[in-house]
Short mmCIF file of C-alpha atoms in Angstrom, two decimals:
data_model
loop_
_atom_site.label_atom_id
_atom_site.label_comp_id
_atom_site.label_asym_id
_atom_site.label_seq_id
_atom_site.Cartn_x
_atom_site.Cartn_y
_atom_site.Cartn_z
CA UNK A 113 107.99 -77.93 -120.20
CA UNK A 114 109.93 -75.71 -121.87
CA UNK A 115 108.75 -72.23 -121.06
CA UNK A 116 108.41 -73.07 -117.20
CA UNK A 117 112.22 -73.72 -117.39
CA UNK A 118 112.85 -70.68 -119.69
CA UNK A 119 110.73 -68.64 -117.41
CA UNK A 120 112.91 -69.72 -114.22
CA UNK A 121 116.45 -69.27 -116.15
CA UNK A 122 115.90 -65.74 -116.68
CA UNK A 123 115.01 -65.46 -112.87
CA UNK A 124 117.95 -66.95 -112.23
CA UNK A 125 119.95 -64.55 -115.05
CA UNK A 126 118.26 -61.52 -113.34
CA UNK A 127 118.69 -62.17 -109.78
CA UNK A 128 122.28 -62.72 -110.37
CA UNK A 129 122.59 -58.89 -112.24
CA UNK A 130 120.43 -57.01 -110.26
CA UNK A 131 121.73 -58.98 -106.97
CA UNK A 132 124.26 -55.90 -106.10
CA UNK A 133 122.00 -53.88 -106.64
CA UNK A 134 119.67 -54.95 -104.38
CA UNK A 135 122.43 -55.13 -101.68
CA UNK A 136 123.54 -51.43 -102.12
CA UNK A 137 119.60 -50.80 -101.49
CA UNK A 138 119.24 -52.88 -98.23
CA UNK A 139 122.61 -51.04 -97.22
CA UNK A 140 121.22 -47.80 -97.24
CA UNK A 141 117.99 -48.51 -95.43
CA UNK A 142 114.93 -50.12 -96.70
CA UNK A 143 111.61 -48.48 -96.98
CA UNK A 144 108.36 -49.64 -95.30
CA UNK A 145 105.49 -50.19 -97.26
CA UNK A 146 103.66 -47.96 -94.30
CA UNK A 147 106.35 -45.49 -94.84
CA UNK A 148 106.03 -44.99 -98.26
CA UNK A 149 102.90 -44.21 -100.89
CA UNK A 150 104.93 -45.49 -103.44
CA UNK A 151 104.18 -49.17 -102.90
CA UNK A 152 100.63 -48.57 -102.61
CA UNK A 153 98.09 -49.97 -105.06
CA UNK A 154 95.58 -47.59 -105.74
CA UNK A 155 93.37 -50.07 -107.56
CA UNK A 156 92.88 -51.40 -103.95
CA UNK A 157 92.83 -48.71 -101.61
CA UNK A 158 90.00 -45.74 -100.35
CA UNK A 159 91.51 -43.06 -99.61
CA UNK A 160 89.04 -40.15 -98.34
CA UNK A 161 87.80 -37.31 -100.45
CA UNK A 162 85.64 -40.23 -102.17
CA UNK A 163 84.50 -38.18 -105.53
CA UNK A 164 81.61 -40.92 -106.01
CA UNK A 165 79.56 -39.74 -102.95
CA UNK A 166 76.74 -41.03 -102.71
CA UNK A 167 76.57 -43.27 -105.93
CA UNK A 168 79.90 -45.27 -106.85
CA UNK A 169 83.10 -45.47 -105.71
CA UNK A 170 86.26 -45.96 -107.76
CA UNK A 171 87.53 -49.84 -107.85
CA UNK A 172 84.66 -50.73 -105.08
CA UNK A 173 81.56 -51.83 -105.14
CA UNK A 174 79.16 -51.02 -101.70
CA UNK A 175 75.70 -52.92 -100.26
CA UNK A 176 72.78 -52.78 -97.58
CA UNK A 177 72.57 -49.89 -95.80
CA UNK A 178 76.55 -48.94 -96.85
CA UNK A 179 76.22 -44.41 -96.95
CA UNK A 180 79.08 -42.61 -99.03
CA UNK A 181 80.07 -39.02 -98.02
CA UNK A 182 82.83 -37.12 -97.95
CA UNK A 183 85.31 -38.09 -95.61
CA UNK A 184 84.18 -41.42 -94.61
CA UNK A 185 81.91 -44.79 -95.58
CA UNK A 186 79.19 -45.60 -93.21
CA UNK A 187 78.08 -49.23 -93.01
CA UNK A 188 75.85 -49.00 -90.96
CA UNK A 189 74.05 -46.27 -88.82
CA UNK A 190 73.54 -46.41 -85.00
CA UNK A 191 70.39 -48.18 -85.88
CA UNK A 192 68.96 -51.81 -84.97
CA UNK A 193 68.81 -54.26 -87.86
CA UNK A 194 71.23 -52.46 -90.17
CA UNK A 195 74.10 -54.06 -92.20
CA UNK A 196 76.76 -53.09 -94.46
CA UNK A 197 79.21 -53.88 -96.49
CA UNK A 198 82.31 -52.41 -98.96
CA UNK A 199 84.07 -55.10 -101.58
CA UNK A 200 86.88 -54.24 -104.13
CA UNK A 201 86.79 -55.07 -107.23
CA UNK A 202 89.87 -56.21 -108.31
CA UNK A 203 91.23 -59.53 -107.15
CA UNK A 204 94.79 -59.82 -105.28
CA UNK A 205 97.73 -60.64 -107.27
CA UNK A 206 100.15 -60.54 -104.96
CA UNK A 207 101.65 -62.85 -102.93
CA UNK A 208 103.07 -60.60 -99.86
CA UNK A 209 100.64 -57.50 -99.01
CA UNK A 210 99.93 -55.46 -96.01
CA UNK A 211 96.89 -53.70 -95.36
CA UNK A 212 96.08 -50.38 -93.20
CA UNK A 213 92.50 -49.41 -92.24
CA UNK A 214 91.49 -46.22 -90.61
CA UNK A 215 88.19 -46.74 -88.62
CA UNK A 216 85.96 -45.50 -86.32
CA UNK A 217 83.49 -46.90 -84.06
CA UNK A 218 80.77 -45.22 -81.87
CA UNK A 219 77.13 -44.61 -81.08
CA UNK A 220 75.04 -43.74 -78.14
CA UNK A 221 75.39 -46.31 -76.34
CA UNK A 222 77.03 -46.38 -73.18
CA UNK A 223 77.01 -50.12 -71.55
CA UNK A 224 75.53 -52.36 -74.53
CA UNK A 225 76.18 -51.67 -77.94
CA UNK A 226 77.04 -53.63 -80.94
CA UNK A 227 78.17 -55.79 -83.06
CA UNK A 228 81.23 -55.02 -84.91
CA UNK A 229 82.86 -55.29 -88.07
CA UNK A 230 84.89 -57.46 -90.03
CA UNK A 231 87.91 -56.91 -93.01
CA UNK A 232 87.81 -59.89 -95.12
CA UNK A 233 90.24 -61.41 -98.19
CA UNK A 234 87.85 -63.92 -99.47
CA UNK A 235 87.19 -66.12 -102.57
CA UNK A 236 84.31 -64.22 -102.90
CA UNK A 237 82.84 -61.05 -102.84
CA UNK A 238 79.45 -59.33 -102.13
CA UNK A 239 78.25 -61.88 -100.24
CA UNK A 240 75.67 -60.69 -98.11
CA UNK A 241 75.20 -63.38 -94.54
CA UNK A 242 74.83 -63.93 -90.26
CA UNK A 243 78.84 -63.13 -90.22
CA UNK A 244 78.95 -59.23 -89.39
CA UNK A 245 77.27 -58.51 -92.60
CA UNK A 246 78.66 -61.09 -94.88
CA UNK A 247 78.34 -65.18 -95.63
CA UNK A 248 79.16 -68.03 -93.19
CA UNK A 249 81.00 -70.67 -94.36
CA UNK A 250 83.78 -68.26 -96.62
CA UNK A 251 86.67 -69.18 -97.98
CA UNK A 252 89.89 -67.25 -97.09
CA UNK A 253 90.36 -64.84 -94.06
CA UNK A 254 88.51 -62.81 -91.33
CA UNK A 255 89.52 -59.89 -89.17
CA UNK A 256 87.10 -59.81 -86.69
CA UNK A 257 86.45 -56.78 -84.35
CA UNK A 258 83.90 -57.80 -82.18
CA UNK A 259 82.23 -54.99 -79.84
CA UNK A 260 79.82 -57.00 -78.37
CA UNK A 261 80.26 -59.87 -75.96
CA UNK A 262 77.33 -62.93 -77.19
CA UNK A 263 78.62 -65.45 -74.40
CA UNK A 264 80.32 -64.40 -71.33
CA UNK A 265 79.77 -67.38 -69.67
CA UNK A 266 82.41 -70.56 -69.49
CA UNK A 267 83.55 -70.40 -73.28
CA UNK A 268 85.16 -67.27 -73.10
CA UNK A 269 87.56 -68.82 -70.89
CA UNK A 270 90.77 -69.79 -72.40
CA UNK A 271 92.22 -72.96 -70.58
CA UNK A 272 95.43 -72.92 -72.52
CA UNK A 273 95.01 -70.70 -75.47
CA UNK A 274 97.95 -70.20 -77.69
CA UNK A 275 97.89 -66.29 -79.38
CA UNK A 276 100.98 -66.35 -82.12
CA UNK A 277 104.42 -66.45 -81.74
CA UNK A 278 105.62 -66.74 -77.79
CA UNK A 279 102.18 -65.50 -76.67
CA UNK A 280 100.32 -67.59 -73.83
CA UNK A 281 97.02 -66.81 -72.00
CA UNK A 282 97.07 -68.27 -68.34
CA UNK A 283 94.56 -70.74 -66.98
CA UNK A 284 91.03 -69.10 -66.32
CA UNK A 285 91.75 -65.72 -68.10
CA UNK A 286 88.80 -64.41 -69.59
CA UNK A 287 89.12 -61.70 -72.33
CA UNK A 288 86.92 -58.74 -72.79
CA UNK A 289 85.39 -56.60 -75.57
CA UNK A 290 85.94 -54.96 -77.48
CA UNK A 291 88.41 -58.11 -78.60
CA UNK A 292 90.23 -58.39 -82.88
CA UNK A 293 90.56 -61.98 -83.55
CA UNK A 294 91.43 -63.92 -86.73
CA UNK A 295 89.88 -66.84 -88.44
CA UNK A 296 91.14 -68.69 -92.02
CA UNK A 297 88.34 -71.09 -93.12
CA UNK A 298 88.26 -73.03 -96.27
CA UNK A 299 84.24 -72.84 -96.59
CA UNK A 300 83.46 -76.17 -94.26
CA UNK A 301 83.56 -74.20 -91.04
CA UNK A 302 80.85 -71.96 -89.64
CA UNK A 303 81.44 -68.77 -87.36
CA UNK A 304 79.67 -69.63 -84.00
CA UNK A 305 78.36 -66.00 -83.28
CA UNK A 306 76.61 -67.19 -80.35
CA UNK A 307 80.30 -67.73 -78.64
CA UNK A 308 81.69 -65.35 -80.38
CA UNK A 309 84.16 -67.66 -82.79
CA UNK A 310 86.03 -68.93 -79.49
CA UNK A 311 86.03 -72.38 -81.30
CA UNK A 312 87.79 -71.43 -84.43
CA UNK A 313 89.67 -68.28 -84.09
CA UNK A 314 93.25 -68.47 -85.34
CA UNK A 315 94.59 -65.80 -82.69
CA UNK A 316 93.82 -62.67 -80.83
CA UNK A 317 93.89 -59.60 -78.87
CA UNK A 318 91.61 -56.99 -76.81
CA UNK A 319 91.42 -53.53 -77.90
CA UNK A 320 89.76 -50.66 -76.86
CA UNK A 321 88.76 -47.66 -79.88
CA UNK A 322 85.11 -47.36 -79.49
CA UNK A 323 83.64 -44.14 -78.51
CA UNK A 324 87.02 -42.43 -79.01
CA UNK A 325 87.30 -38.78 -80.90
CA UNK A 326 90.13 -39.74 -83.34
CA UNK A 327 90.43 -42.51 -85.97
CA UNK A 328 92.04 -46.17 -84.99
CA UNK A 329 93.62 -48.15 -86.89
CA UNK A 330 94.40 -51.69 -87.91
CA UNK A 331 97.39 -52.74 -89.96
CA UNK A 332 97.16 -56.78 -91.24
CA UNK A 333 100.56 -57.58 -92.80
CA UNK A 334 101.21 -61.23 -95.12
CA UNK A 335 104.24 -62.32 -95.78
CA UNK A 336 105.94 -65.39 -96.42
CA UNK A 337 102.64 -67.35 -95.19
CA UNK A 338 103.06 -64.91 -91.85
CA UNK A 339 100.10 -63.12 -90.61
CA UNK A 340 100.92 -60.26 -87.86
CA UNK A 341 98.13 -57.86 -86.93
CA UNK A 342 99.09 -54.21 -85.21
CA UNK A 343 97.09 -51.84 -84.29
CA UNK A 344 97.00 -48.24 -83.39
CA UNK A 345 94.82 -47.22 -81.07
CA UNK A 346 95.61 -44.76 -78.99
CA UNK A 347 96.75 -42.10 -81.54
CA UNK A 348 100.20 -42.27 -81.70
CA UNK A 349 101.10 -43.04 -85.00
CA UNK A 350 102.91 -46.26 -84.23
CA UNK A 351 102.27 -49.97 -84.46
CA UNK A 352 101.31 -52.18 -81.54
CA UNK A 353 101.33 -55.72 -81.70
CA UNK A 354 98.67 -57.99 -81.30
CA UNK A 355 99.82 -61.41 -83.00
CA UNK A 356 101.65 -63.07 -84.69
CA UNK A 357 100.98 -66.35 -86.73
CA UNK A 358 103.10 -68.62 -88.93
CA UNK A 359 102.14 -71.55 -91.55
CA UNK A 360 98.95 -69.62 -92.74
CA UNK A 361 98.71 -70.11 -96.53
CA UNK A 362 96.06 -67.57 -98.59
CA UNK A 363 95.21 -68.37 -101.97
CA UNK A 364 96.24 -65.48 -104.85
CA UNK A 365 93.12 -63.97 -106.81
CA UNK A 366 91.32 -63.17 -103.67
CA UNK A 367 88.65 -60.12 -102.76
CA UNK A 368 89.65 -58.05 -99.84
CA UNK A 369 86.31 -56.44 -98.34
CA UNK A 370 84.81 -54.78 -95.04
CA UNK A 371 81.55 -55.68 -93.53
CA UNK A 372 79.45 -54.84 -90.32
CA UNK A 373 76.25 -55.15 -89.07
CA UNK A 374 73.96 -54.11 -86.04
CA UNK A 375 71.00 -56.34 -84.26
CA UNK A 376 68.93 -55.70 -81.04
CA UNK A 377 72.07 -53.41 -80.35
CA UNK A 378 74.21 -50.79 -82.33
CA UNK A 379 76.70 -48.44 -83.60
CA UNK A 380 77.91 -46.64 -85.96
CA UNK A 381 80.35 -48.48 -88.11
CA UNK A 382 82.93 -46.07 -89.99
CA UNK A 383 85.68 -46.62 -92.62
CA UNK A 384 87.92 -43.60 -93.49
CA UNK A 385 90.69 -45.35 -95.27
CA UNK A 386 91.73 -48.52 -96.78
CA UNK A 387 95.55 -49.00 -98.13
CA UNK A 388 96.85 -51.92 -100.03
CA UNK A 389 100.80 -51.82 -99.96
CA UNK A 390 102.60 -54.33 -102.36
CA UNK A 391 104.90 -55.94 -100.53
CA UNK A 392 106.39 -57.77 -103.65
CA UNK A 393 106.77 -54.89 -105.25
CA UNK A 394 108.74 -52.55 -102.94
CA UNK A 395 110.94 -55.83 -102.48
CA UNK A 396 111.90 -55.70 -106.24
CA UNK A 397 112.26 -51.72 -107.18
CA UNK A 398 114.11 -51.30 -103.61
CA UNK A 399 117.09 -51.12 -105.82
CA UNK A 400 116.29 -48.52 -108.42
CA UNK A 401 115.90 -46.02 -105.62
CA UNK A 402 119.00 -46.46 -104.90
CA UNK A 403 120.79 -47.12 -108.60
CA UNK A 404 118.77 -44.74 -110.51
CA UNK A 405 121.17 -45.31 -113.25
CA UNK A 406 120.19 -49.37 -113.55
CA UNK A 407 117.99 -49.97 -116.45
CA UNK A 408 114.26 -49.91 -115.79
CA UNK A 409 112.83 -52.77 -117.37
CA UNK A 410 114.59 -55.91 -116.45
CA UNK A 411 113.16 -55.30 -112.62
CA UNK A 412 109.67 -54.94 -114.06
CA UNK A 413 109.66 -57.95 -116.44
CA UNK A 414 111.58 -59.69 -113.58
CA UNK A 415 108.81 -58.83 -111.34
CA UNK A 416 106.28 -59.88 -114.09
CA UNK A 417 107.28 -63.28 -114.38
CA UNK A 418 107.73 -64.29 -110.52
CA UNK A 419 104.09 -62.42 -110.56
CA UNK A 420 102.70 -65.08 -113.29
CA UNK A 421 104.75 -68.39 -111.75
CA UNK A 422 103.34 -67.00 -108.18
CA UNK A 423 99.70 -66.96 -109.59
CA UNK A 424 99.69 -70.01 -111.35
CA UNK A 425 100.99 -71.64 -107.87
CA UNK A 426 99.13 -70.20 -105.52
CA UNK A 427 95.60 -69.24 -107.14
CA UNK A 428 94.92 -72.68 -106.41
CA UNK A 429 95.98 -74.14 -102.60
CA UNK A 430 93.50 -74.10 -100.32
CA UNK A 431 93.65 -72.02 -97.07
CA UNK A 432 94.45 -72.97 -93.84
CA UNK A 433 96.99 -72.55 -90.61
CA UNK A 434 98.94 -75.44 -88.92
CA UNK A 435 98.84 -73.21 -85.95
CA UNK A 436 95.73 -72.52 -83.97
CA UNK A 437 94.28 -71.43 -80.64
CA UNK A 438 94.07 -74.42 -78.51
CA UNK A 439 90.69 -75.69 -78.62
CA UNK A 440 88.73 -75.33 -75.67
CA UNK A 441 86.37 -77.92 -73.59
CA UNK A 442 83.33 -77.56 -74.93
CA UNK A 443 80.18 -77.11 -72.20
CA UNK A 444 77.06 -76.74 -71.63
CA UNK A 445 75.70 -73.11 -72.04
CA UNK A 446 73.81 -72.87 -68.55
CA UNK A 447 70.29 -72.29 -68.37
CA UNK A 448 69.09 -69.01 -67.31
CA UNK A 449 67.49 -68.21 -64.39
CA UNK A 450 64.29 -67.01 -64.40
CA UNK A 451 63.99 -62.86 -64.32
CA UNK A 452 62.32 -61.08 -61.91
CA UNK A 453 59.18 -59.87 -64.14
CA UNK A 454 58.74 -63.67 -64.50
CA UNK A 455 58.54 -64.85 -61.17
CA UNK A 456 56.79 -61.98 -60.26
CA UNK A 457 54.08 -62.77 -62.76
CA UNK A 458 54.40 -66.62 -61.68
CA UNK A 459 53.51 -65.64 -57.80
CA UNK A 460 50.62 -63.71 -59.25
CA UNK A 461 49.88 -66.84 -60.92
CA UNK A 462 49.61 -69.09 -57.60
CA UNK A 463 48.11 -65.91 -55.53
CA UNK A 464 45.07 -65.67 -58.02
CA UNK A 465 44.55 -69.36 -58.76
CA UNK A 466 45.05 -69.97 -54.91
CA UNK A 467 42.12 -66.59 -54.33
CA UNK A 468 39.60 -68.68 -56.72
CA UNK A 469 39.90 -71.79 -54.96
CA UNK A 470 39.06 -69.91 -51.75
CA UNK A 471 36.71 -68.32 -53.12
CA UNK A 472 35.16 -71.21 -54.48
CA UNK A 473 35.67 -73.49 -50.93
CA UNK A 474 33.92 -70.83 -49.36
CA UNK A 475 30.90 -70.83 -51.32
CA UNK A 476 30.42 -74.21 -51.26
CA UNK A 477 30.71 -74.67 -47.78
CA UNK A 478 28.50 -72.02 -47.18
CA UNK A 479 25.68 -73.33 -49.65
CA UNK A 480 26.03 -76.64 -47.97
CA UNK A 481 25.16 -75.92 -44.90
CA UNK A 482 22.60 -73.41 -46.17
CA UNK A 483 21.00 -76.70 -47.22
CA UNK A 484 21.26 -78.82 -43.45
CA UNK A 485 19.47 -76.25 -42.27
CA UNK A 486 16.76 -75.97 -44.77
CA UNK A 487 16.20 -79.87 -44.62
#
């Protein structure tokens, strides 16, 4: 018992020193993770010339029908039947993160196309599975951005669907695709792809960036067991809300990763940059920037220890939200109707069986009374 207390009196002892510090940094403005590269883990971010082209990539490891150039990762072509995936290496140590990814989607395709992709932070990693590319049944968290509508009939209708902080849909509101949503599973629940996750996703938004001739973007931001997702869409270099979502708890030593996958329909599914910002981390050296004098290495061991105490407390909860969508009535898909080629080929049917037995009338009658007048 010892070292846990030793470990949380020098917290103590170096909050209380560095505590002015930190004050004469939040007086002189804060920076943003998104606003500076200083914050930024390299050991979890792409960021585009990739020098392993066409072989490896630095810190990630890539799967199915994943292609490497350049300037962007491909996971899958504008092909049917393709998937794709991109996984980091390294898990996540800490406990408040944001993460920015530069995307683009597109293909030839001008009324169906498909399916989407999805940015994970999972237990694990290089999972391959029905899920846009990757396993059903995962533990931790999903971004989905679903292209492709699988049920537009009555479960796509929200009666009373709660979307984050102050956010309400209205009775009979029916959302359309493109559409981001968010789901944190702890491994018993399975993604119902047929309705497009309407039964377990946490929150969500539509968005439009397929088809479009610059990169979008997505920005997914933890902290303080907060999830808020913002995206960028239209090119203007600033955030736009989609939710907001308290009481979700994610486990420490997690995978982040980026999946997609293509079926009777497609696209192409392109990454061009993935950033992990340490929130945790600009929290703690916010005051050097502004004492440059202070020494260096009590913030660092400072940020060491809460590091190890955060690890040890969180590597092990389970995930989950107290907060979800409201669940909707479950019904009956209805059955479909019968398509034109069908009944077409079912009047042929009756016209051909109803010709034979003509046919076959006729002749009989007519060899019958061939035979009265014989006799």
């Amino acid at each position: 018992m010892t070292a846990p207390i030793a470990a949380h009196s020098l917290l103590a002892l170096l909050a209380l020193l560095f505590a002015p510090l930190r004050v004469l940094g939040l007086s002189e403005g804060e920076n943003k993770p998104e606003q500076d590269n200083n914050y930024m883990v390299r050991q979890h971010s792409l960021i585009h010339p990739y020098q392993g082209v066409g072989i490896t990539l630095p810190n990630w490891d890539f799967l199915g029908n994943t292609m490497v150039t350049g300037s962007f990762i491909r996971l899958t072509p504008d092909l049917q039947s393709k998937s794709g995936a991109l996984w980091n290496f390294a898990p996540i140590k800490s406990r408040n993160w944001e993460v920015h990814v530069d995307f683009k989607v597109h293909g030839k395709g001008t009324e169906l196309f498909g399916d989407g992709f999805a940015i994970w932070y999972t237990k694990d990693r290089m999972q391959t599975g029905p899920v846009f590319g990757s396993k059903d049944h995962f533990s931790g968290l999903a971004i989905i951005l679903d292209t492709y509508s699988n049920h537009n009939g009555p479960h796509n209708v929200s009666d009373s669907g709660f979307l984050g902080v102050n956010c309400h849909l209205k009775a009979s509101l029916q959302h359309q695709h493109p559409y981001l949503s968010a789901m944190v599973n702890n491994g018993s629940w399975s993604y119902d792809h047929d309705r497009d996750g309407t039964h377990t996703q946490l929150a969500g938004c539509e968005v439009r960036f397929r088809n479009v001739d610059y990169e979008t973007a997505i920005s997914i931001r933890y902290e303080n067991d907060i999830l808020s997702v913002s995206t960028d869409m239209e090119n203007r270099n600033e955030w736009k809300n989609c939710f907001v979502v308290g009481n979700v708890e994610l486990p420490l030593g997690y995978y982040f990763g980026v999946s997609a996958t293509t079926g009777d329909l497609s696209d192409n599914h392109d990454i061009y940059g993935f950033k992990f910002y340490d929130i945790d981390k600009s929290d703690i050296t916010v005051g050097l920037v502004s004492a440059p004098s202070a020494p260096v290495l009590c913030p660092k061991l400072a940020h060491l220890i809460l590091q190890d105490e955060e690890m040890k407390q969180r590597s092990h909860i389970i995930p989950k939200a107290k907060t979800f969508e409201a669940p909707r009535e479950h019904k009956d898909d209805p059955k479909p109707g019968m398509s034109n080629a069908k009944i077409f080929f079912i009047l042929l049917f009756v016209v051909v069986v109803a010709a034979a037995v003509a046919i076959f009338a006729i002749s009989y009658f007519k060899d019958r009374n061939a035979r009265k007048r014989f006799y």
